[in-house]
Amino acid sequence: MFKTKTKQIKDHTVYSRPTAGTAILLLGLVLLLVSVGVAISVGAAKINVLTVWNAVLNYDPGREADRIIVSLRLPRELGAAVVGAAFAVSGAIMQGMTRNPLADPGLLGLNAGASFALACVFAFYSGADYLTVMIISFIGAGIGAGMVFGLGSMRRGGLSPIRITLAGAAVSALLSSLGEGIALYFKLSQDLAFWTAGGVSGTSWTQIKFIVPVVVVGIVVAVLFSRQLTMLSFGEEVAKGLGQNTLLTKMVLMTVVLILAGAAVSLVGAIAFVGLMVPHIVRFLVGTDYRWIIPCSAVFGSVLMVLADTFGRVINAPYETPVGAVVAMIGVPFFLYLARRGGMSR
């Protein structure tokens, strides 16, 4: 059995499993490398894993297989991995910060806000480059989150988990409807279908060049604030009693969530449930210490997205099933299970 370390914080116990955390993190990295290798190998043109490895190390533009690997499949799977990490870490932060077991960027209006902003970009500024699209996605995610937290805190009693979830559902429905209305009016349905369904096909190296630094910086900041997030997950009063500047911590972490969710949606569209499922699974494995939850969520979020994209490509080959639909097939039962149980995995 893995050794568990516990620490008492004002009647709350932090369950930390450093040995398990290290082992699971290493296992996750191995799974990620294997899943990316397998994902690049399968498809309409089946390619040997050794050919994939050779193309990465010794790229020859004269070989067709190398061009397929480096130009099409490698950026696609790297995009899936980066997006999975972004969604999972943002979900873990939101669950810890709001103490809401159902918190997820897709369920709390961030994805819908970013998608609505994308619809506006395509309608009024169709020539926008990817950097502009990413910035607009950040703004849209911020608008969605602001509306959810504003509605959820209007009544006495504050932001209870059920209230913020209901507000998120309402805001998501509103912004999604507005985005679809704009798409219909400006005849953009075909252009927005990719972001509505969610997918990583067509990911380019230019997009990877922009999104990777943003997501890496966001995850690094989240790791740096993971100790404060652990204390905050036991309640604001507990964190204040331990001398934490809760306002600064919340502002920094919410900014990280907006950046990660906005960047992810700008690349793959509105994919829900990744940020809901992965932190719960990781918390069960490594305990309630966010110093382990954040990095492990990043790795296993990447694994989940890469596997979901691979499954979507092979389940009905040569046609592709949107990765958002594949994730939803797992995420909806998981959401119902959590809603029925009504508690955090501590």
PDB file of C-alpha atoms in Angstrom, residues 11-12 17-18 30 37 61 63 70 82 129 132 171 192 205-206 211 221 232 243 246 258 287 299 338:
ATOM      1  CA  ASP A  11     -10.594  20.194  12.189  1.00  0.00           C
ATOM      2  CA  HIS A  12      -9.859  19.316   8.558  1.00  0.00           C
ATOM      3  CA  ARG A  17       0.051  10.363  -0.620  1.00  0.00           C
ATOM      4  CA  PRO A  18       3.465  11.493  -1.897  1.00  0.00           C
ATOM      5  CA  VAL A  30       4.360   6.834 -19.609  1.00  0.00           C
ATOM      6  CA  GLY A  37       2.505   7.158 -30.178  1.00  0.00           C
ATOM      7  CA  PRO A  61      10.059  15.792 -46.163  1.00  0.00           C
ATOM      8  CA  ARG A  63       8.820  10.604 -47.354  1.00  0.00           C
ATOM      9  CA  VAL A  70       4.828  15.787 -38.703  1.00  0.00           C
ATOM     10  CA  VAL A  82      -2.374  20.392 -24.177  1.00  0.00           C
ATOM     11  CA  ASP A 129      -5.615  35.476 -36.734  1.00  0.00           C
ATOM     12  CA  THR A 132      -6.824  37.350 -31.724  1.00  0.00           C
ATOM     13  CA  VAL A 171     -25.887  31.026 -18.448  1.00  0.00           C
ATOM     14  CA  LEU A 192     -18.859  27.032 -36.117  1.00  0.00           C
ATOM     15  CA  TRP A 205       1.878  24.124 -35.688  1.00  0.00           C
ATOM     16  CA  THR A 206       1.025  27.837 -35.642  1.00  0.00           C
ATOM     17  CA  ILE A 211      -1.292  27.736 -27.076  1.00  0.00           C
ATOM     18  CA  VAL A 221       1.151  29.279 -11.734  1.00  0.00           C
ATOM     19  CA  LEU A 232      -8.887  27.287   0.377  1.00  0.00           C
ATOM     20  CA  GLY A 243      -2.758  33.702   7.320  1.00  0.00           C
ATOM     21  CA  THR A 246      -7.679  34.630   0.117  1.00  0.00           C
ATOM     22  CA  LEU A 258      -9.971  31.863 -17.530  1.00  0.00           C
ATOM     23  CA  GLY A 287      -5.457  12.419  -1.736  1.00  0.00           C
ATOM     24  CA  VAL A 299      -1.089  14.524 -17.132  1.00  0.00           C
ATOM     25  CA  LEU A 338     -21.580  12.644  -8.691  1.00  0.00           C
TER      26      LEU A 338
END
